[in-house]
JSON list of C-alpha atoms in Angstrom, two decimals:
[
{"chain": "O", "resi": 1, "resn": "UNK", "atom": "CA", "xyz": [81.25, 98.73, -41.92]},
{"chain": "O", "resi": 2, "resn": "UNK", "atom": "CA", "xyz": [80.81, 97.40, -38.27]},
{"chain": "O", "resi": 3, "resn": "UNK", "atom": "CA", "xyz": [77.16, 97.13, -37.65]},
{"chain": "O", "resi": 4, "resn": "UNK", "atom": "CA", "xyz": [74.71, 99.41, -36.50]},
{"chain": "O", "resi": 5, "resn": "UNK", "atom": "CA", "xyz": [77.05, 102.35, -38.44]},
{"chain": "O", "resi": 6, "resn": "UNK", "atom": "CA", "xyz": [74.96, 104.75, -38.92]},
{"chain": "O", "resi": 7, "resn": "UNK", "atom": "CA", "xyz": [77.60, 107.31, -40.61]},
{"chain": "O", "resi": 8, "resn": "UNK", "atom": "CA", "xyz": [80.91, 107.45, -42.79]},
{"chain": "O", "resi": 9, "resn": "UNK", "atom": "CA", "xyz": [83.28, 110.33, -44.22]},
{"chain": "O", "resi": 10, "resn": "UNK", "atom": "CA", "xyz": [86.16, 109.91, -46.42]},
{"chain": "O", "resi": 11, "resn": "UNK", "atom": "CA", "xyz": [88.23, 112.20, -48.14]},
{"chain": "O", "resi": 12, "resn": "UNK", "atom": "CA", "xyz": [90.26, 111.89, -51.27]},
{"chain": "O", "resi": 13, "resn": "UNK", "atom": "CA", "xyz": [90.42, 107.73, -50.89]},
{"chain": "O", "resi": 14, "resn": "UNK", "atom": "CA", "xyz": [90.48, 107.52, -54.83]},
{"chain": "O", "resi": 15, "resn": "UNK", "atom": "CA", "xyz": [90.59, 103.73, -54.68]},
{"chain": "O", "resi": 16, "resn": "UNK", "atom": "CA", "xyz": [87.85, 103.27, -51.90]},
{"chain": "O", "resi": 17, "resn": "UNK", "atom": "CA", "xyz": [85.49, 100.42, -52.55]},
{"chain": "O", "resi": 18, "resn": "UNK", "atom": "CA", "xyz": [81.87, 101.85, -52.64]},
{"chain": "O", "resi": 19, "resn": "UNK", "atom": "CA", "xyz": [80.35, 98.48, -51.52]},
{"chain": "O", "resi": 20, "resn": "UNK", "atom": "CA", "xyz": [82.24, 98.67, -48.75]},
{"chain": "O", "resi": 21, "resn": "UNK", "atom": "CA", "xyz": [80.94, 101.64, -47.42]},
{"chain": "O", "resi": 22, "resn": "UNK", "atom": "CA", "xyz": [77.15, 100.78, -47.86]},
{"chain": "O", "resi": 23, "resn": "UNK", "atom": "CA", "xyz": [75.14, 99.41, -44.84]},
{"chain": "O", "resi": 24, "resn": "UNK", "atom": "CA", "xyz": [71.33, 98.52, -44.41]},
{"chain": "O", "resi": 25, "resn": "UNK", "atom": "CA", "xyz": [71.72, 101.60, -41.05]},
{"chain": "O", "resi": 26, "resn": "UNK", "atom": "CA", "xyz": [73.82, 104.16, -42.90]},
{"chain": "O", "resi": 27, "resn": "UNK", "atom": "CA", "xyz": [71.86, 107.40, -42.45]},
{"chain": "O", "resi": 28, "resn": "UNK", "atom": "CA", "xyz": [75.13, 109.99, -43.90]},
{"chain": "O", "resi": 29, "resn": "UNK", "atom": "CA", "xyz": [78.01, 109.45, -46.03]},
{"chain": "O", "resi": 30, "resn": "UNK", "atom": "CA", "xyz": [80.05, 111.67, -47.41]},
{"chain": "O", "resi": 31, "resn": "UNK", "atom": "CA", "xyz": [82.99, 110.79, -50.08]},
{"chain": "O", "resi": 32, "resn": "UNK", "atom": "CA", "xyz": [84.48, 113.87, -50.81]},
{"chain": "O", "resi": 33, "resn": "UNK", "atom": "CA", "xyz": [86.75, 113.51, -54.09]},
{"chain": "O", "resi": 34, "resn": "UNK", "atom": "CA", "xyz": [86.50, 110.02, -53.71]},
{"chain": "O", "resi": 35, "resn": "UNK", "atom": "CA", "xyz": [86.48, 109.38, -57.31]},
{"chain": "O", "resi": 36, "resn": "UNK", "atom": "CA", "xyz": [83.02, 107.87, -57.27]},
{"chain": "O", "resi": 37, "resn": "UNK", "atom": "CA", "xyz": [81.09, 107.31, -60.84]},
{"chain": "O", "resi": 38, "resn": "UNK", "atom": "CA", "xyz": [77.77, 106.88, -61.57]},
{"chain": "O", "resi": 39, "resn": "UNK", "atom": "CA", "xyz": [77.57, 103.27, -61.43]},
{"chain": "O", "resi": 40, "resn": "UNK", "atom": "CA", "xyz": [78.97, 103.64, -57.50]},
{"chain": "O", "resi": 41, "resn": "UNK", "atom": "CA", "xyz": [76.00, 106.56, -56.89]},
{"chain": "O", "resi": 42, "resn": "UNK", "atom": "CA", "xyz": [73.61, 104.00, -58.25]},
{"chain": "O", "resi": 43, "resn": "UNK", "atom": "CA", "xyz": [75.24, 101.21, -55.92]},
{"chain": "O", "resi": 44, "resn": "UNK", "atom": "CA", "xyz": [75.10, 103.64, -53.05]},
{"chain": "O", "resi": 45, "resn": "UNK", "atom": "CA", "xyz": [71.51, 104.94, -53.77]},
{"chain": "O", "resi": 46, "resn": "UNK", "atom": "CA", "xyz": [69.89, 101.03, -53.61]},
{"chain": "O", "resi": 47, "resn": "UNK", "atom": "CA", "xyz": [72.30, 99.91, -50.96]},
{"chain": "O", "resi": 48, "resn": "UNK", "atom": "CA", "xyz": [71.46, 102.44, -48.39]},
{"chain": "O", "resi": 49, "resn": "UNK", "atom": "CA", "xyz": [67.99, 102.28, -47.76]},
{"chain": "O", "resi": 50, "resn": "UNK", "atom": "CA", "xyz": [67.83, 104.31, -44.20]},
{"chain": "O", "resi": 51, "resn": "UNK", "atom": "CA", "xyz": [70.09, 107.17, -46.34]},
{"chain": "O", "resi": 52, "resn": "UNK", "atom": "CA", "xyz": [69.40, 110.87, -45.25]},
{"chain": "O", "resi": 53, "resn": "UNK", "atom": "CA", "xyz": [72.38, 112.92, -46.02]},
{"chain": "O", "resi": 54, "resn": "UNK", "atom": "CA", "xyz": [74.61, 112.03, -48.93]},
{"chain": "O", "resi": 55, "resn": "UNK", "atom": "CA", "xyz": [77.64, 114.27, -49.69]},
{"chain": "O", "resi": 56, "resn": "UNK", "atom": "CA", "xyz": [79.24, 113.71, -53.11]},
{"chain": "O", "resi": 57, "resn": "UNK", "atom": "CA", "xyz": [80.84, 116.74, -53.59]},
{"chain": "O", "resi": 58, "resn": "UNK", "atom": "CA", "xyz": [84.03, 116.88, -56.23]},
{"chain": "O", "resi": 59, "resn": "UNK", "atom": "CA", "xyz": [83.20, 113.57, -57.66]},
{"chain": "O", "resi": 60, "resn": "UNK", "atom": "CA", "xyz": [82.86, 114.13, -61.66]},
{"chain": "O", "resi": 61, "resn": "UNK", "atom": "CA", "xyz": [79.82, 114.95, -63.40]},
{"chain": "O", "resi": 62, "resn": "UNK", "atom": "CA", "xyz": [77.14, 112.65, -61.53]},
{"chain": "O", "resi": 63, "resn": "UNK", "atom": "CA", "xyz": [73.71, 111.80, -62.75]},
{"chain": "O", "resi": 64, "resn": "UNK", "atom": "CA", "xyz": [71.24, 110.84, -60.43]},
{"chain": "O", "resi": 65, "resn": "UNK", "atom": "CA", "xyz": [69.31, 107.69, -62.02]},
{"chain": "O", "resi": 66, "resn": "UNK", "atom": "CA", "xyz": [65.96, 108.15, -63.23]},
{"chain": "O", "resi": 67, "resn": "UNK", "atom": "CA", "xyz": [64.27, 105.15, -61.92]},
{"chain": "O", "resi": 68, "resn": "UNK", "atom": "CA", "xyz": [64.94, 102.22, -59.32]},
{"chain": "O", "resi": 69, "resn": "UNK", "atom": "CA", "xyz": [62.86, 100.17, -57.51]},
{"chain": "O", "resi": 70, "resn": "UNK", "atom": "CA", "xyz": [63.16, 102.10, -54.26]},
{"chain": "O", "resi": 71, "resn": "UNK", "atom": "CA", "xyz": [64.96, 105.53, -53.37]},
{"chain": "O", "resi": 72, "resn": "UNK", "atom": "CA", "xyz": [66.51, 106.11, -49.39]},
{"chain": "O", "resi": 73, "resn": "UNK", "atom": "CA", "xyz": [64.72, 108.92, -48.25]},
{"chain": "O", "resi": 74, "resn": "UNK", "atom": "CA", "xyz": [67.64, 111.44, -48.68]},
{"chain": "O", "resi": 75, "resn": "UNK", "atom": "CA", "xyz": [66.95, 115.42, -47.07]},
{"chain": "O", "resi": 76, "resn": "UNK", "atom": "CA", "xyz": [70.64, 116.39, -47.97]},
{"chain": "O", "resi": 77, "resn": "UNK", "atom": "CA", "xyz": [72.51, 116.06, -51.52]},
{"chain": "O", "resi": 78, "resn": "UNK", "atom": "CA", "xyz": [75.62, 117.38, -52.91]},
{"chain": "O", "resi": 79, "resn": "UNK", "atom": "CA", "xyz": [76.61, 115.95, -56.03]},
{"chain": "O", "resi": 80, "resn": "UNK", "atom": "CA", "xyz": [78.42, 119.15, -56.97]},
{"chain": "O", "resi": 81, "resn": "UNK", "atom": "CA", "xyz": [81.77, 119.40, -58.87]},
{"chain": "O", "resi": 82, "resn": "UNK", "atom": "CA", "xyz": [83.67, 122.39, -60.01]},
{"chain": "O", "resi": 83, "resn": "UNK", "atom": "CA", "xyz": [85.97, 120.72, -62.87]},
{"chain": "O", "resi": 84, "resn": "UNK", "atom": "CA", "xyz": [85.36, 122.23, -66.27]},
{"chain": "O", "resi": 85, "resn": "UNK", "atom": "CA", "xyz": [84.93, 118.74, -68.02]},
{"chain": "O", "resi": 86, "resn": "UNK", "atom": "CA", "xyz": [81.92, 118.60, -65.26]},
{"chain": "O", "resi": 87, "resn": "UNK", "atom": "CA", "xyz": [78.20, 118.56, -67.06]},
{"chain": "O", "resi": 88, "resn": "UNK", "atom": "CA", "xyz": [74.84, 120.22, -65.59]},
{"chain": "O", "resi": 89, "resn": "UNK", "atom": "CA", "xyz": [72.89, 117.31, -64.18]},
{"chain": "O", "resi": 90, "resn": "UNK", "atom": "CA", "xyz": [69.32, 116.52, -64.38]},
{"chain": "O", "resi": 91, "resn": "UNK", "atom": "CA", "xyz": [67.71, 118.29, -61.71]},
{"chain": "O", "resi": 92, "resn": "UNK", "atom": "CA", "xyz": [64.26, 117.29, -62.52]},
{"chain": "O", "resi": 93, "resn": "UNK", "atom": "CA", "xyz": [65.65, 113.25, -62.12]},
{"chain": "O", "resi": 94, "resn": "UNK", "atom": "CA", "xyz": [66.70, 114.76, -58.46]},
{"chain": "O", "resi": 95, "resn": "UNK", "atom": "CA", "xyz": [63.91, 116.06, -57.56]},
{"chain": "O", "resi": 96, "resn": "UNK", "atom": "CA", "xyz": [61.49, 113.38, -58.64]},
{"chain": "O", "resi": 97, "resn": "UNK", "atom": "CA", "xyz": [63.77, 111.04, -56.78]},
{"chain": "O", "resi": 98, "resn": "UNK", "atom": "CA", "xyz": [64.01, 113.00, -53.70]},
{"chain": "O", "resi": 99, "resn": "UNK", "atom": "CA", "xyz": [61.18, 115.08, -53.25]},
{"chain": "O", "resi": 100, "resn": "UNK", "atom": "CA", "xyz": [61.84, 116.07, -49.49]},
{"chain": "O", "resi": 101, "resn": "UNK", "atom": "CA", "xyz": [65.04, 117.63, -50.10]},
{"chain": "O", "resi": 102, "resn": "UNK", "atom": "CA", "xyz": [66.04, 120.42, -47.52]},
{"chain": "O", "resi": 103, "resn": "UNK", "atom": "CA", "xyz": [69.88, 120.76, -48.92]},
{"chain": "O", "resi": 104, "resn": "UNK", "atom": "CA", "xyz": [70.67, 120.54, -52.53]},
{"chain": "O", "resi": 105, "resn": "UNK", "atom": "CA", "xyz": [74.05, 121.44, -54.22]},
{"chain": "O", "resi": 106, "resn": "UNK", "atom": "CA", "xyz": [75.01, 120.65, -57.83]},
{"chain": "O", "resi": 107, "resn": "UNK", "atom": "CA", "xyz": [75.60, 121.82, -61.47]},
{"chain": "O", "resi": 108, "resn": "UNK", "atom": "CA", "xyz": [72.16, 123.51, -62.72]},
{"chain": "O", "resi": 109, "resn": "UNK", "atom": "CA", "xyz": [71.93, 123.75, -66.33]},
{"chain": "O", "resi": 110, "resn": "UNK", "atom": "CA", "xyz": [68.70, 124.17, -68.32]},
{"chain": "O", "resi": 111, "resn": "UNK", "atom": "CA", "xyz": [65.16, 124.10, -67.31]},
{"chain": "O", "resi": 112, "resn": "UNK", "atom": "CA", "xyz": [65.35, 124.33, -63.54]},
{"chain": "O", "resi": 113, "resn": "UNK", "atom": "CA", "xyz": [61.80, 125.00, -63.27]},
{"chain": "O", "resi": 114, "resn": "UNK", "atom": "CA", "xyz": [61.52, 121.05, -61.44]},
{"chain": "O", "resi": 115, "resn": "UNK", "atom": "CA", "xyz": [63.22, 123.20, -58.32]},
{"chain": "O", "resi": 116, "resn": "UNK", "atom": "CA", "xyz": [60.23, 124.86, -57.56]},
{"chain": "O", "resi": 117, "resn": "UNK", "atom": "CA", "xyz": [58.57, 121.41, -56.42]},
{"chain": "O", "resi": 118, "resn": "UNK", "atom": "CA", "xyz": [61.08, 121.65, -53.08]},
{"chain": "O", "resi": 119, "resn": "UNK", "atom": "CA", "xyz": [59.08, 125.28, -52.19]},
{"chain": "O", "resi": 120, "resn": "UNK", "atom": "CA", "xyz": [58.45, 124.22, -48.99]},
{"chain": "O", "resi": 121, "resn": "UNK", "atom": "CA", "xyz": [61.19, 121.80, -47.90]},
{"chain": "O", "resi": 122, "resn": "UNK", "atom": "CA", "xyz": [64.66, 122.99, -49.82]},
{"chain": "O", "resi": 123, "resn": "UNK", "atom": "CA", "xyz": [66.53, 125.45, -47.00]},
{"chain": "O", "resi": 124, "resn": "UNK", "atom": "CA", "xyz": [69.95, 125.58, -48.66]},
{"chain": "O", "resi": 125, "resn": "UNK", "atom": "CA", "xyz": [70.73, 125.67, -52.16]},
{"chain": "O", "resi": 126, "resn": "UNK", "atom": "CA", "xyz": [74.27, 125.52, -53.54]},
{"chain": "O", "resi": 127, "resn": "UNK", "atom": "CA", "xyz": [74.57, 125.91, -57.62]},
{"chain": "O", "resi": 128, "resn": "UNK", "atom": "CA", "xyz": [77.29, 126.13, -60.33]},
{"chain": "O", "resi": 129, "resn": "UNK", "atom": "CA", "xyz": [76.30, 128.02, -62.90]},
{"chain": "O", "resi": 130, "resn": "UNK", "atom": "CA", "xyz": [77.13, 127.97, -66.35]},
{"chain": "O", "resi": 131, "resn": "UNK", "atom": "CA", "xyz": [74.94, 129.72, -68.34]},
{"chain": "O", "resi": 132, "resn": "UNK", "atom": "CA", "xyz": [73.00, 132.91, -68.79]},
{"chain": "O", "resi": 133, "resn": "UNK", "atom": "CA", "xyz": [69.43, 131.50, -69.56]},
{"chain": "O", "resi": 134, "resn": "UNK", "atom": "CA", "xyz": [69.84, 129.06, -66.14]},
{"chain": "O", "resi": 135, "resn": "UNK", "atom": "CA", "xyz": [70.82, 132.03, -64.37]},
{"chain": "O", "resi": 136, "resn": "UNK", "atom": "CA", "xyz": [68.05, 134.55, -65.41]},
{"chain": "O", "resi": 137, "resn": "UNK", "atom": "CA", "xyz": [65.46, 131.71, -64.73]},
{"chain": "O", "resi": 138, "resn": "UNK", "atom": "CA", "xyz": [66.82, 131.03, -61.11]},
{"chain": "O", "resi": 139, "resn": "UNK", "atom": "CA", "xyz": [66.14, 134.22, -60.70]},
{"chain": "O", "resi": 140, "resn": "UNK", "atom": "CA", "xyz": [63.39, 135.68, -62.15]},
{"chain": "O", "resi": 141, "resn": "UNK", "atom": "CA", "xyz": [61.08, 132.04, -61.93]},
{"chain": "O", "resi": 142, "resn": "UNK", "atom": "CA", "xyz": [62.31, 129.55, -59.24]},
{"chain": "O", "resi": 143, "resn": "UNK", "atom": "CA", "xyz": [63.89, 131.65, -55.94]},
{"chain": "O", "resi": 144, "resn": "UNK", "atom": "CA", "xyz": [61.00, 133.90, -55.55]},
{"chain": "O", "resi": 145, "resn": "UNK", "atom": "CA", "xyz": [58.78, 130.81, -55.21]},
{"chain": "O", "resi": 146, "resn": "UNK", "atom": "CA", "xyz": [61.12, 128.63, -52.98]},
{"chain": "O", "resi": 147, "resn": "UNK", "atom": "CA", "xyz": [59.39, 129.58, -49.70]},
{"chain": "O", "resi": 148, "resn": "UNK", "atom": "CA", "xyz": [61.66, 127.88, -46.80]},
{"chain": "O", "resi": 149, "resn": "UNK", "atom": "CA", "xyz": [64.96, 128.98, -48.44]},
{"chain": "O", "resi": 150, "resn": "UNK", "atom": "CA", "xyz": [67.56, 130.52, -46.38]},
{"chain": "O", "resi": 151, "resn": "UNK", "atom": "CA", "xyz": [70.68, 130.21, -47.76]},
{"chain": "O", "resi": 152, "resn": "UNK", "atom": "CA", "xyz": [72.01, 130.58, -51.65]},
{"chain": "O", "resi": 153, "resn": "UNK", "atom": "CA", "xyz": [75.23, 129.69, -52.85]},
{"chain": "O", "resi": 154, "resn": "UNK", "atom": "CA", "xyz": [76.11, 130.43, -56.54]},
{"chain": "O", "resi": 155, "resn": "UNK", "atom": "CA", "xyz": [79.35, 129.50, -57.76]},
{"chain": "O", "resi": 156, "resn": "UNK", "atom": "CA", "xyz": [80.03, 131.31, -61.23]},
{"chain": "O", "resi": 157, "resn": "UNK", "atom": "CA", "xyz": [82.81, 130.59, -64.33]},
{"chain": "O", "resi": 158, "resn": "UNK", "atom": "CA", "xyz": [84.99, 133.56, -63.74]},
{"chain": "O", "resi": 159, "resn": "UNK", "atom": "CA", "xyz": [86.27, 136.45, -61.23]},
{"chain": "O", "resi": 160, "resn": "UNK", "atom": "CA", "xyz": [84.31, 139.04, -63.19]},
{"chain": "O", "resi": 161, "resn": "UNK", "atom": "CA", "xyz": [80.66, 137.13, -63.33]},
{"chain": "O", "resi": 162, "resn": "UNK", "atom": "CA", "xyz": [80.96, 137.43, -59.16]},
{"chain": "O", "resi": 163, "resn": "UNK", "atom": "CA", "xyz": [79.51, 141.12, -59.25]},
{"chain": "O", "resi": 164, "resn": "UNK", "atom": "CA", "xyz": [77.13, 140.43, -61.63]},
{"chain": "O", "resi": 165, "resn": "UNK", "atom": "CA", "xyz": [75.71, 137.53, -59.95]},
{"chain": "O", "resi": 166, "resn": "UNK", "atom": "CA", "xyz": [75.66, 139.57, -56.55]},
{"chain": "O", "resi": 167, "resn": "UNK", "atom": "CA", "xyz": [73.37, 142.28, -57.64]},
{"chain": "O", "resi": 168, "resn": "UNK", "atom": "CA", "xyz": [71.21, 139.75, -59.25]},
{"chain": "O", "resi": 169, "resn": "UNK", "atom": "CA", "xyz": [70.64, 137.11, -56.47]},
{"chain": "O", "resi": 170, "resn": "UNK", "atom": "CA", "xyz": [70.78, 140.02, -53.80]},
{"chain": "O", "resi": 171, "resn": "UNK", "atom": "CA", "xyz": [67.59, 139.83, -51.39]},
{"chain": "O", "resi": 172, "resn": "UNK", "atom": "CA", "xyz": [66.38, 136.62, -53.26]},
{"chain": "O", "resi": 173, "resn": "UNK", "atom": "CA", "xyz": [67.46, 134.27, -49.93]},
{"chain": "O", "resi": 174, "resn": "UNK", "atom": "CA", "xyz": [68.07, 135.62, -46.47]},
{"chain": "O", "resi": 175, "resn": "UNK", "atom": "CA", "xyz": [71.70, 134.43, -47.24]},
{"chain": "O", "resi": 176, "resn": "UNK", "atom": "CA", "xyz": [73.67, 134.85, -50.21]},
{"chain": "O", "resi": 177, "resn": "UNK", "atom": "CA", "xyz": [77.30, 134.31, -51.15]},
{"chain": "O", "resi": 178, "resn": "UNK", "atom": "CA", "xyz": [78.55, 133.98, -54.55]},
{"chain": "O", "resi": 179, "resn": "UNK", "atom": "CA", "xyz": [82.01, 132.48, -55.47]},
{"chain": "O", "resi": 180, "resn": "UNK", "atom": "CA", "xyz": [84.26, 131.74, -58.69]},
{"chain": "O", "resi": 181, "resn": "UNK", "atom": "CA", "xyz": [84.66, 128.23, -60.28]},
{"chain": "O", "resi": 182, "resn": "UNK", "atom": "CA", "xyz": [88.42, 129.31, -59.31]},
{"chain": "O", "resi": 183, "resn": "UNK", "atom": "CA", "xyz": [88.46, 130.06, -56.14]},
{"chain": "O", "resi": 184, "resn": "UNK", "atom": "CA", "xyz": [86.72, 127.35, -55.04]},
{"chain": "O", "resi": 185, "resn": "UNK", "atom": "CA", "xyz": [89.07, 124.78, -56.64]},
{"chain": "O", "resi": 186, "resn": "UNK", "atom": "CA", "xyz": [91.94, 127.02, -54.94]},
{"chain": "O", "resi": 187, "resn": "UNK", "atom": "CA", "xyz": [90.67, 126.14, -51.88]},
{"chain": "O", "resi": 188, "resn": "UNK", "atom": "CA", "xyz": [89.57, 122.36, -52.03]},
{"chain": "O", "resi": 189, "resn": "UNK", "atom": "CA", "xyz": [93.09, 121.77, -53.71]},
{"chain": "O", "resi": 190, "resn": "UNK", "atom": "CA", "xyz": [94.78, 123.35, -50.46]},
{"chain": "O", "resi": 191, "resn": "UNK", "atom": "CA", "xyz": [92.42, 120.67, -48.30]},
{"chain": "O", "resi": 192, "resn": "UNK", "atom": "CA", "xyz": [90.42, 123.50, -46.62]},
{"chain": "O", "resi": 193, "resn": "UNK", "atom": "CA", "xyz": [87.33, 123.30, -48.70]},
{"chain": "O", "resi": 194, "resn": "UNK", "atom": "CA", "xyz": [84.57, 120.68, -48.72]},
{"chain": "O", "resi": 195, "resn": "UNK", "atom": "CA", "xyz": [80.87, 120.99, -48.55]},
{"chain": "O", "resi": 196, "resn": "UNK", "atom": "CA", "xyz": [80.52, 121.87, -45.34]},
{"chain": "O", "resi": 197, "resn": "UNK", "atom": "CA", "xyz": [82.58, 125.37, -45.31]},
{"chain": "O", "resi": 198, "resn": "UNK", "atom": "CA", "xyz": [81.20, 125.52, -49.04]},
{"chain": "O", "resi": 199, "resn": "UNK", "atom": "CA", "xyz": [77.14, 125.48, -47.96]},
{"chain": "O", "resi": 200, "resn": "UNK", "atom": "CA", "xyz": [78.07, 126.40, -44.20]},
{"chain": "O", "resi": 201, "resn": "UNK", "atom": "CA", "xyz": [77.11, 123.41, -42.89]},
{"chain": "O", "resi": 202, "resn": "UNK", "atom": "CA", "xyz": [75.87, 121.39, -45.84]},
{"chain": "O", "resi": 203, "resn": "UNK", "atom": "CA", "xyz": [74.41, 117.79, -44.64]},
{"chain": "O", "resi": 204, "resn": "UNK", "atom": "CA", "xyz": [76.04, 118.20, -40.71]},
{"chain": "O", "resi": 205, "resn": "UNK", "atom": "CA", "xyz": [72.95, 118.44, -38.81]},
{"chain": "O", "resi": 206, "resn": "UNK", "atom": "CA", "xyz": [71.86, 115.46, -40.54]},
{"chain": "O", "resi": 207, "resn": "UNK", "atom": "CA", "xyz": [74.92, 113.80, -39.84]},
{"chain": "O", "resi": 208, "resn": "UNK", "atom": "CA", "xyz": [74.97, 114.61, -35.63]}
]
């Protein structure tokens, strides 16, 4: 990167070299189907040390790392992916890591009780959901006490689980908008999705 770069986005560069696009100033990056891994999330996370916005988004199933010697002090995350082979990750790694989140999207599955520690920092949430318990402790447990949330996105399995999820995330954010696992691959497979039109705006005021 030339110096003083203080932000990168690529899209679909399957072969791009991830220590390439680290840099002491990098404050945003976003590789969007970039076929990053986990070791190249690591790589990024300790090679970016200014980091606030990183945008992962249709990348496999990452894991943030539980522990390394020093964490960039990230606001924005989306390590989201909407393949079936992709797992829930660990949100309570995430949030331990990055405790002044604002923007969060990924794969919640199990406990998400850990989500309730960004109550008064996380404004936009974007989720895949998989399964019922998750869903009914979103819910019932964890939106009611995030405080500063305005926007919810919840992307469900199937056409028929959109209704569903409607009436039960209605009124829980000032915004809500619920998808299918389907459409949204539809539409980052045509080029006009990424994280930004996903979570209106995911990571972009971070980025300007």
């Amino acid at each position: 990167l030339p110096a003083g770069c203080t932000s990168l986005s690529l899209t679909r560069c399957e072969n791009v070299d991830v220590w390439a696009a680290l840099g002491s100033s990098l404050k945003a990056l976003r590789l969007d189907n970039c076929n990053v891994g986990n070791d190249g999330l690591t790589r990024i996370l300790s090679g970016c040390p200014e980091l606030a916005s990183l945008q992962l988004p249709n990348n496999r199933a990452l894991q943030v790392p539980v522990v390394l010697a020093m964490m960039p002090p990230l606001r924005s995350l989306d390590i989201l992916c909407c393949e079936d082979s992709s797992a829930p990750q660990d949100v309570g790694a995430i949030v331990a890591a990055f405790p002044r989140l604002e923007e969060l999207a990924l794969h919640l599955g199990g406990d998400c009780s850990t989500l309730t520690r960004l109550q008064k920092s996380l404004r936009r949430l974007c989720v895949r959901l998989s399964d019922e318990l998750t869903a009914a402790e979103l819910a019932t447990r964890v939106l009611p006490r995030l405080l500063s949330l305005q926007r919810l996105d919840v992307i469900v399995p199937r056409e028929r689980d959109v209704a569903v999820a409607e009436h039960r995330f209605r009124g829980l954010a000032p915004s809500v908008v619920v998808r299918c696992c389907g459409d949204v691959q539809a539409t980052a497979s045509k080029g006009v999705l990424n994280v930004g039109s996903l979570c209106d705006g995911l990571g972009l005021v971070l980025e300007k």
